[in-house]
Amino acid sequence: MPLSDKVTRYLPILSWARHYDQATFGADMLAAVIVTIMLIPQSLAYALLAGLPPEVGLYASILPLVAYAIFGTSRVLAVGPVAVVSLMTAAAIGNLALQGTAEYLIAAITLAFMSGIMLTLMGLLRLGFLANFLSHPVIAGFITASGILIAFSQLKHIFGISAHGHSLPELLSSLLAHIAETNAYTVVIGVFALGFLFWTRKGLKPLLLRVGTQPRLADVLTKAGPVAAVAATTLAVYLFDLGGKGVSIVGEVPTGLPPLSMPSLSPDLWSQLFLAAVLISIIGFVESVSVAQTLAAKRRQRIDPDQELIGLGTSNIASAISGGYPVTGGFARSVVNFDAGAQTPAAGAFTAIGIAGAALFLTPLLFFHPKATLAATIIVAVLSLVDLSILRTAWGYSKVDFAAVATTIALTLGLGVEAGVSAGVILSIALHLYKTSRPHIAEVGLVPNTQHFRNILRHRVKTAPHLVTLRIDESLYFANARFLEDHVYDRVVCDDPISDVVLMCSAVNEVDLSALESLEAMHARLLDMGIRLHLSEVKGPVMDRLKRSHFLDHLSGQVFLSQYDAWTALHATKRGPKVA
C-alpha cells in the first residue's frame, strides 16, 4: 500500500477535505445549527444522568466532535454523551462512593481516557470484528432494559425527591420510601416538560406544516423543542422564585471553554475502573458502528469498523483531556444530522464550535434552569430506545434467542447495568458456542432427474440402503466435533447393510485440529465396522489443511469433487471396505 494511502486510511479527513466546496459547507453548517440546538439541552441532561456537573456534558461535546471529524469514517455520525454510556458511567463511578466529590469527576475523566486508549489500540490492531460476538437480540435487550432503568432513575427529579439505586428494585424501593417528600411545584414543571416534549416530538411538525411552514424550517423548530422547554421552565422558576420553594435548579454553571485536564494515574483507580472501561468501550462501539453503518448504507457509502475504533478512541481521549467523560456516536443526534443534510464530518466540527459558543456565552442563563426539565429531556429521549417487541419477535423466531434477550433484560433491570452488559457479552458468546456446537446435519438424497441433493425429510429423493450421505452445515471445530461423531455412529447402527458413509462438506469452511482428530477416530471406528468413509465437495482451504495431515493417506474411501460424483460411483455397487 502506498504511503499516501496509509496516511489517508488513518486520517480520513484527507480523503473528503480535498473535495470540500461551498455547497458542502452550506449543507454542513445548516446541519450543525440543527444538531447544536438539540445537543445543548441533551448534553446538560446526560451529564446529570452520569452524576456529573451539567457543564461537563458541554465539555464532552466539543473536542470529541473535532477528533472524530479528523479520524472517523462516517460522514454523519454525531459523537457525544449518550444515555446508555452516561448510565454506565454513573454505575461504574457510583460504586467507588465518590459522589459529590472532586474525585468523582477525576474518575469520570479517567474512565474516558481508559476507554479511549482501549478503543484506539483495538483499532490499530484491527479488532473491529470483535463486535460481531455481541448478538443483536442481546444488545437490543440490554438497551431496552437500560432505557427503562434510565427513565425510572429520573423520576426523582420529576417528583423533586431524593432517591438512589442502580437496579429497578432499588430505584422503586427508594422512590416509594421518599414519595411523601414530593414537591408540588417540581411535579408541575416536570409533567409540563414531559407533555410538551412528547407533543413536540409527535405533533409539532405536522401542525407547522398544516399552517404553511416550510418543511426545513418546521424540522428545525421541532428539533428546537427541548430548547423551548428549557427557556419556558427557566423563566418560570426565575419569575416565581420557585427555587426558594423547593424546586431543584442547576445553579451556577462555569463560563468558558473546557479546561485542560489529566486523568488519574493511580493503579488502584485503574484496576477498579478496568472492567467498566471495557464494557463501555464495547457497548459504545457497537452502538456507534451500528448507527454509522445504517446511515452510510442509505447513501451508498461505507465505513471502516477498524478506523471507527480509532475515531471513537481519539474522541474519548479528547473528552478526557478537556474535562469530559466517555462518549460515543448517538443514534438520535446522528439521525438528525443525517436528515438535516450533513455531507461530511465537518458538520460535527461546526457543531463543536456552536457548543463552545454556548459554554462561553449562554451558561449564565442556566442558573435557574430546573433539573426536572433536564430529567424530562432524558426520559423522552430514552423511551425511544425501549423496544419490548423484541421479546415477541425473538419468541416467535427462536426460543434460544428469546431466552438470551429475556435473561439480559431481567439481569439488567434486577442487578444493574454492569451485570446486564456483562451477562449480554457472556450470553452472546455462549449462544454462538451453543448453536455451533450442535450443527445441523441432514441426511440427503438425489432429487430425481437432477444432480441436486436435498434433505430426505423434506423432499422426495432417491437413496440407496447401503449408502448414507450426511451434509454438515457448519465448520468443524473442537466444540462440535464430538456431536458429529455421535450423529454418525447413531445413524450407522441399524439393520440396513451400510457399506459407505459420505460426508458432504459444501458448508464446511474450516476443520480445526480437534475436529481432525475426531474425523480420524470416526474413520477408524467405521473401518472396524466394515464401513468406508468418503468426503465430497471439500473446499480448497479445507483440503489444503487435510493434505498437511496423514488423514487422507489412510482414508478408506475417496474424496469426490461433487456429491453427484460420489452418488454415481457408490450407489449402484456395494463394495467391501478398503484395507489400509
XYZ file of C-alpha atoms in Angstrom:
580
model
C 0.000 0.000 0.000
C 1.457 3.416 -0.980
C 2.420 5.708 1.912
C -0.246 8.262 0.905
C -2.951 5.599 1.109
C -1.746 4.529 4.554
C -1.842 8.120 5.800
C -5.334 8.609 4.342
C -6.519 5.385 5.981
C -5.583 6.673 9.431
C -6.561 10.283 8.656
C -9.858 10.051 6.713
C -10.155 13.846 6.791
C -7.552 13.917 3.993
C -9.970 11.951 1.797
C -13.043 14.197 1.978
C -11.380 17.558 2.688
C -9.763 17.756 -0.759
C -13.216 17.794 -2.378
C -14.799 20.250 0.059
C -16.688 23.079 -1.641
C -19.100 25.900 -0.859
C -22.244 23.822 -1.362
C -20.969 21.161 1.034
C -20.047 23.865 3.526
C -23.591 25.263 3.424
C -25.157 21.831 3.966
C -22.801 21.061 6.864
C -23.423 24.428 8.517
C -27.207 24.010 8.409
C -26.936 20.512 9.893
C -24.596 21.833 12.584
C -27.075 24.521 13.622
C -29.876 21.973 13.984
C -27.739 19.456 15.899
C -26.324 22.185 18.171
C -29.850 23.273 19.149
C -30.678 19.669 20.009
C -27.362 18.860 21.679
C -27.171 21.695 24.232
C -30.050 20.537 26.473
C -29.183 16.875 25.839
C -25.569 17.368 26.918
C -26.632 19.040 30.149
C -29.180 16.305 30.821
C -26.819 13.399 30.159
C -24.170 14.889 32.452
C -26.843 14.991 35.154
C -27.633 11.332 34.426
C -23.943 10.474 34.836
C -23.929 12.210 38.223
C -21.673 14.989 36.929
C -21.988 18.806 36.883
C -24.046 19.904 33.836
C -21.175 21.806 32.200
C -19.279 18.504 31.836
C -21.872 17.487 29.248
C -20.940 20.566 27.208
C -17.223 19.843 27.599
C -17.778 16.293 26.316
C -19.468 17.707 23.205
C -16.648 19.933 21.907
C -13.206 18.363 21.394
C -14.586 14.818 20.829
C -16.515 16.106 17.801
C -13.351 17.680 16.416
C -11.338 14.487 16.993
C -13.967 12.370 15.253
C -14.035 14.771 12.277
C -10.309 14.056 11.825
C -10.201 10.305 12.484
C -13.747 8.989 11.871
C -15.022 7.460 8.630
C -18.765 8.135 8.915
C -19.941 11.280 7.148
C -22.870 11.865 9.538
C -22.129 10.205 12.895
C -22.518 12.723 15.746
C -20.309 11.878 18.732
C -21.025 12.996 22.284
C -22.663 11.976 25.558
C -25.404 9.353 25.183
C -27.917 7.941 27.642
C -26.666 4.353 27.955
C -22.987 5.290 28.347
C -23.934 8.015 30.847
C -25.831 5.456 32.910
C -22.894 3.035 32.719
C -20.554 5.831 33.818
C -22.758 6.612 36.810
C -22.918 2.921 37.737
C -19.150 2.452 37.430
C -18.103 5.526 39.401
C -21.011 5.292 41.825
C -19.540 2.028 43.074
C -16.475 3.978 44.233
C -18.544 6.070 46.704
C -17.170 9.338 45.324
C -20.496 11.071 44.532
C -20.322 14.833 45.028
C -16.531 14.975 45.341
C -13.808 16.288 43.052
C -12.535 12.720 42.771
C -15.817 11.738 41.097
C -15.064 13.983 38.109
C -11.451 12.758 38.030
C -12.753 9.188 37.927
C -15.084 10.057 35.009
C -12.193 11.691 33.134
C -10.018 8.641 33.816
C -12.777 6.334 32.590
C -12.988 8.270 29.312
C -9.203 8.130 28.919
C -9.060 4.377 29.579
C -11.891 3.745 27.130
C -10.131 5.908 24.544
C -6.858 4.020 24.897
C -8.627 0.653 24.635
C -10.620 1.624 21.544
C -7.601 3.144 19.798
C -5.444 0.078 20.446
C -8.225 -2.197 19.198
C -8.414 -0.113 16.017
C -4.663 -0.223 15.443
C -4.743 -3.986 15.957
C -7.732 -4.239 13.581
C -10.002 -5.878 16.149
C -13.260 -4.387 14.907
C -14.548 -7.884 14.192
C -14.887 -8.487 17.959
C -18.129 -6.512 17.907
C -19.640 -9.382 15.918
C -19.595 -11.519 19.047
C -22.400 -9.432 20.524
C -25.670 -10.689 19.102
C -28.235 -8.101 18.031
C -31.066 -9.557 20.171
C -28.898 -9.394 23.296
C -27.831 -5.804 22.560
C -31.457 -4.845 21.867
C -32.484 -6.389 25.178
C -29.732 -4.566 27.058
C -30.584 -1.191 25.502
C -34.300 -1.699 26.204
C -33.632 -2.523 29.850
C -31.201 0.400 30.138
C -33.848 2.752 28.743
C -36.317 1.600 31.407
C -33.709 1.989 34.142
C -32.771 5.478 32.958
C -36.404 6.603 32.827
C -37.060 5.375 36.377
C -33.815 6.915 37.642
C -35.044 10.343 36.500
C -38.403 10.182 38.266
C -36.761 11.516 41.432
C -36.156 14.803 39.615
C -39.722 14.870 38.288
C -41.094 14.487 41.838
C -38.408 16.598 43.478
C -37.338 13.881 45.911
C -34.115 12.109 46.762
C -33.741 8.528 45.591
C -30.933 6.220 44.614
C -30.214 2.788 43.214
C -28.612 1.069 40.214
C -31.312 -1.557 39.670
C -35.066 -1.365 39.191
C -35.957 -2.883 42.597
C -33.588 -0.448 44.339
C -34.988 2.534 42.430
C -38.622 1.603 43.054
C -37.976 0.959 46.739
C -36.169 4.275 47.153
C -38.811 6.227 45.225
C -41.634 4.763 47.332
C -39.725 5.454 50.547
C -39.400 9.171 49.685
C -42.639 9.752 47.774
C -44.099 11.712 50.709
C -41.412 14.365 50.126
C -42.805 15.199 46.672
C -42.579 18.899 45.766
C -45.766 20.052 44.006
C -44.032 22.853 42.057
C -41.428 20.416 40.764
C -44.124 17.965 39.674
C -45.930 20.696 37.718
C -42.717 21.666 35.918
C -41.743 18.047 35.253
C -45.173 16.991 33.968
C -45.420 20.099 31.789
C -41.962 19.464 30.311
C -42.760 15.793 29.677
C -46.077 16.574 27.996
C -44.605 19.361 25.899
C -41.611 17.308 24.755
C -43.758 14.293 23.844
C -46.130 16.558 21.905
C -43.219 18.341 20.207
C -41.789 15.031 19.038
C -45.069 13.788 17.553
C -47.359 16.738 16.916
C -45.429 19.967 16.359
C -44.083 19.285 12.875
C -47.470 18.224 11.394
C -49.021 21.362 12.930
C -46.350 23.619 11.455
C -46.720 22.007 8.040
C -50.508 22.478 8.156
C -50.123 26.222 8.753
C -47.805 26.544 5.758
C -44.335 26.447 7.342
C -41.536 25.347 5.028
C -40.524 21.709 5.720
C -36.915 22.551 6.581
C -37.934 25.324 8.978
C -40.572 23.047 10.529
C -37.873 20.463 11.100
C -35.566 22.997 12.785
C -38.371 24.260 15.039
C -39.286 20.693 16.000
C -35.693 19.896 16.957
C -35.646 23.125 18.982
C -38.491 21.821 21.168
C -36.202 20.942 24.111
C -34.662 24.427 23.940
C -38.145 25.949 24.182
C -38.910 23.761 27.209
C -35.642 24.852 28.817
C -36.396 28.537 28.183
C -40.004 28.387 29.397
C -39.345 26.483 32.613
C -36.214 28.504 33.429
C -38.177 31.718 33.019
C -40.979 30.358 35.242
C -38.513 29.460 38.007
C -36.974 32.933 37.814
C -40.239 34.901 37.739
C -42.000 32.979 40.503
C -38.912 32.311 42.659
C -39.572 28.583 42.534
C -36.013 27.853 43.599
C -36.934 29.218 47.006
C -39.975 26.928 47.094
C -38.042 23.709 46.865
C -37.559 23.351 43.096
C -34.092 21.949 42.430
C -32.186 24.090 39.917
C -28.898 23.743 38.056
C -27.324 26.701 39.829
C -24.104 28.347 38.765
C -22.518 26.859 35.657
C -18.921 27.928 34.999
C -18.490 30.088 31.912
C -15.692 29.357 29.499
C -14.085 26.722 27.311
C -13.249 23.293 28.695
C -10.198 23.289 30.961
C -7.292 21.053 30.076
C -7.340 18.080 32.408
C -5.372 14.947 33.121
C -6.666 11.519 34.050
C -5.599 9.932 37.292
C -2.609 7.624 37.025
C -3.474 5.754 40.219
C -3.094 1.976 39.656
C -5.844 1.337 42.224
C -8.337 3.532 40.362
C -7.404 1.995 37.011
C -7.909 -1.515 38.360
C -11.291 -0.533 39.824
C -12.451 1.032 36.544
C -10.922 -1.519 34.164
C -13.968 -3.753 33.688
C -16.290 -0.741 33.359
C -13.982 0.771 30.727
C -14.021 -2.489 28.750
C -17.817 -2.723 28.858
C -18.318 0.955 27.982
C -15.879 0.573 25.071
C -17.703 -2.491 23.722
C -21.230 -1.111 24.085
C -20.229 2.315 22.837
C -18.534 0.878 19.765
C -21.401 -1.493 18.938
C -23.991 1.280 19.266
C -21.893 3.718 17.273
C -20.893 1.405 14.431
C -24.473 0.143 14.070
C -25.760 3.686 13.596
C -22.881 4.611 11.278
C -23.354 1.556 9.048
C -27.115 2.061 8.820
C -26.834 5.699 7.791
C -23.899 5.069 5.440
C -25.887 2.394 3.591
C -28.672 4.890 2.867
C -26.203 6.975 0.858
C -24.305 4.020 -0.615
C -21.280 4.907 1.456
C -19.180 2.661 3.660
C -17.362 2.917 6.946
C -14.254 1.144 8.173
C -15.005 -0.510 11.565
C -11.315 -0.651 12.498
C -10.855 3.053 11.771
C -14.119 3.752 13.625
C -12.451 2.266 16.698
C -9.637 4.782 16.279
C -12.130 7.610 15.696
C -14.083 6.774 18.853
C -10.880 6.140 20.792
C -9.387 9.528 19.963
C -12.767 11.159 20.691
C -12.724 9.690 24.204
C -9.119 10.737 24.743
C -10.093 14.249 23.582
C -13.014 14.181 26.028
C -10.689 13.183 28.857
C -8.163 15.964 28.253
C -10.971 18.545 28.058
C -12.737 17.639 31.316
C -15.374 15.352 29.801
C -16.479 11.759 30.291
C -16.986 8.748 27.973
C -18.693 9.480 24.634
C -19.858 7.555 21.612
C -21.937 8.012 18.464
C -25.516 8.841 19.412
C -28.468 7.390 17.497
C -30.884 10.320 17.769
C -28.433 13.118 17.014
C -26.811 11.156 14.176
C -30.206 10.644 12.528
C -30.933 14.364 12.965
C -27.538 15.161 11.445
C -28.315 12.846 8.515
C -31.822 14.250 7.955
C -30.520 17.811 8.185
C -28.287 17.137 5.182
C -24.792 16.832 6.701
C -22.337 15.826 3.976
C -19.038 15.424 5.822
C -17.684 15.104 9.389
C -17.034 18.845 9.224
C -20.650 19.239 10.368
C -19.526 17.764 13.689
C -16.658 20.253 13.943
C -19.084 23.131 13.277
C -21.373 21.701 15.973
C -18.418 21.754 18.352
C -17.977 25.453 17.616
C -21.651 26.027 18.435
C -21.366 24.126 21.737
C -18.207 26.072 22.593
C -20.143 29.297 21.984
C -22.852 28.102 24.357
C -20.222 27.298 27.008
C -18.771 30.790 26.597
C -21.900 32.920 26.498
C -25.061 31.018 27.492
C -24.192 29.294 30.759
C -25.250 32.245 32.997
C -28.776 31.782 31.608
C -28.868 28.253 33.023
C -28.667 29.268 36.705
C -32.449 28.997 37.240
C -32.910 26.008 34.961
C -34.905 23.283 36.824
C -33.444 19.800 36.945
C -36.962 18.443 36.352
C -36.789 19.715 32.757
C -33.440 18.018 32.200
C -34.942 14.812 33.601
C -37.911 15.148 31.239
C -35.489 15.593 28.327
C -33.736 12.351 29.290
C -36.972 10.387 29.766
C -38.374 11.424 26.384
C -35.077 10.594 24.670
C -34.552 7.165 26.252
C -38.113 5.905 25.892
C -37.459 5.789 22.156
C -34.805 3.153 22.956
C -37.300 0.882 24.710
C -38.496 -1.831 22.366
C -40.232 -4.651 24.230
C -41.438 -6.056 20.901
C -38.004 -7.719 20.641
C -39.317 -10.267 23.166
C -42.267 -11.185 20.959
C -40.105 -11.271 17.847
C -37.477 -13.476 19.496
C -40.127 -15.823 20.933
C -41.675 -16.362 17.515
C -38.353 -16.843 15.759
C -36.064 -18.672 18.180
C -36.639 -19.785 21.765
C -32.878 -19.741 22.360
C -32.648 -16.083 21.280
C -35.700 -15.295 23.405
C -34.040 -16.819 26.463
C -30.922 -14.697 25.846
C -32.924 -11.473 25.395
C -35.174 -12.121 28.395
C -32.201 -13.006 30.597
C -30.324 -9.858 29.570
C -33.356 -7.654 30.291
C -34.059 -9.359 33.619
C -30.449 -9.144 34.827
C -30.062 -5.510 33.721
C -33.267 -4.485 35.500
C -32.704 -6.680 38.525
C -28.977 -6.304 39.153
C -27.950 -3.157 37.315
C -26.360 -2.096 34.068
C -22.895 -3.614 34.642
C -24.332 -7.027 35.455
C -26.656 -6.721 32.453
C -23.982 -5.839 29.918
C -21.601 -8.461 31.335
C -24.362 -11.029 31.008
C -25.029 -9.793 27.471
C -21.424 -10.349 26.424
C -21.292 -13.791 28.049
C -24.679 -14.792 26.629
C -23.722 -13.684 23.118
C -20.609 -15.848 23.180
C -22.423 -18.737 24.878
C -25.236 -18.509 22.330
C -22.737 -18.720 19.470
C -20.976 -21.693 21.043
C -24.267 -23.467 21.750
C -25.556 -23.056 18.209
C -22.308 -24.077 16.549
C -21.741 -26.956 18.956
C -24.911 -28.611 17.679
C -24.629 -28.114 13.908
C -27.454 -29.003 11.590
C -26.651 -32.336 9.944
C -29.003 -33.509 7.203
C -29.128 -36.871 5.504
C -29.522 -36.105 1.809
C -30.608 -37.961 -1.305
C -30.690 -37.299 -5.054
C -33.572 -35.230 -6.409
C -34.928 -37.259 -9.393
C -33.785 -36.120 -12.842
C -31.272 -33.660 -11.360
C -27.799 -33.599 -9.872
C -29.013 -31.883 -6.704
C -29.140 -33.394 -3.230
C -31.675 -32.411 -0.576
C -32.782 -33.411 2.931
C -34.603 -36.747 2.854
C -37.074 -35.474 5.472
C -38.131 -32.502 3.353
C -38.030 -33.776 -0.229
C -38.814 -36.864 -2.271
C -35.350 -38.097 -3.175
C -33.504 -41.229 -4.239
C -31.453 -43.088 -1.655
C -29.539 -46.375 -1.503
C -29.843 -48.685 1.524
C -26.096 -49.274 1.743
C -25.117 -45.602 1.219
C -25.532 -42.777 3.784
C -24.768 -39.188 2.810
C -24.683 -36.609 5.591
C -24.469 -32.879 4.768
C -22.705 -30.918 7.521
C -23.988 -27.345 7.690
C -21.263 -25.874 9.884
C -17.487 -25.641 10.142
C -15.977 -28.369 12.309
C -14.104 -27.348 15.445
C -13.473 -28.501 18.996
C -16.984 -27.661 20.258
C -18.949 -29.688 17.691
C -16.606 -32.462 16.543
C -17.924 -34.960 19.110
C -21.510 -34.101 18.135
C -20.766 -35.143 14.546
C -19.157 -38.365 15.746
C -22.176 -39.318 17.827
C -24.555 -38.464 14.979
C -22.689 -40.684 12.521
C -22.498 -43.598 14.963
C -26.207 -43.353 15.744
C -27.040 -43.389 12.035
C -24.925 -46.379 11.006
C -26.103 -48.605 13.874
C -29.166 -50.011 12.112
C -30.436 -53.085 10.303
C -29.528 -51.804 6.819
C -26.304 -53.230 5.334
C -24.452 -49.898 5.246
C -21.116 -50.068 3.470
C -20.365 -46.399 2.712
C -20.750 -43.069 4.525
C -20.202 -39.800 2.636
C -19.700 -36.529 4.500
C -20.869 -33.736 2.221
C -18.677 -30.761 3.191
C -20.048 -27.981 0.997
C -20.786 -25.802 4.080
C -17.600 -26.659 5.982
C -15.217 -23.705 5.868
C -12.691 -24.996 8.378
C -11.639 -28.145 10.194
C -9.514 -27.475 13.278
C -7.103 -29.932 14.904
C -9.677 -31.249 17.383
C -12.120 -31.919 14.548
C -9.376 -33.630 12.532
C -8.647 -35.963 15.432
C -12.368 -36.651 15.726
C -12.540 -37.497 11.999
C -9.609 -39.874 12.412
C -11.293 -41.600 15.371
C -14.554 -41.843 13.431
C -12.751 -43.250 10.413
C -11.062 -45.932 12.500
C -14.303 -46.978 14.177
C -16.229 -47.119 10.892
C -13.442 -49.180 9.374
C -13.768 -51.675 12.239
C -17.482 -51.876 11.368
C -16.690 -52.574 7.704
C -17.835 -49.147 6.531
C -15.842 -46.874 4.255
C -15.726 -43.118 4.902
C -15.795 -40.691 1.955
C -15.768 -36.896 1.627
C -17.375 -34.776 -1.067
C -17.339 -31.100 -2.091
C -14.426 -30.258 0.187
C -13.419 -26.608 -0.152
C -9.891 -25.697 -1.230
C -8.622 -24.220 2.076
C -10.016 -27.213 3.996
C -8.403 -29.634 1.556
C -5.083 -27.818 1.930
C -5.247 -28.369 5.685
C -6.186 -32.036 5.316
C -3.298 -32.609 2.911
C -0.885 -31.372 5.569
C -2.036 -34.250 7.806
C -1.961 -38.040 7.339
C -5.745 -38.315 7.301
C -6.120 -38.545 3.512
C -3.288 -41.070 3.248
C -5.206 -43.576 5.374
C -8.734 -42.713 4.243
C -10.631 -45.887 3.418
C -12.830 -44.119 0.867
C -12.365 -41.309 -1.641
C -12.624 -37.530 -1.806
C -15.168 -36.643 -4.523
C -15.316 -33.330 -6.330
C -19.119 -33.297 -6.159
C -21.791 -35.221 -4.321
C -23.197 -36.367 -7.655
C -19.817 -37.964 -8.451
C -19.994 -39.798 -5.127
C -23.540 -40.981 -5.866
C -22.584 -42.176 -9.339
C -19.597 -44.100 -8.005
C -21.171 -45.622 -4.911
C -24.936 -46.034 -5.165
C -25.080 -48.861 -7.680
C -22.498 -51.258 -6.231
C -21.954 -52.431 -2.699
C -18.246 -52.982 -2.073
C -16.236 -54.115 0.827
C -14.045 -51.696 2.715
C -10.627 -50.821 1.532
C -7.959 -52.190 3.859
C -5.445 -49.549 4.883
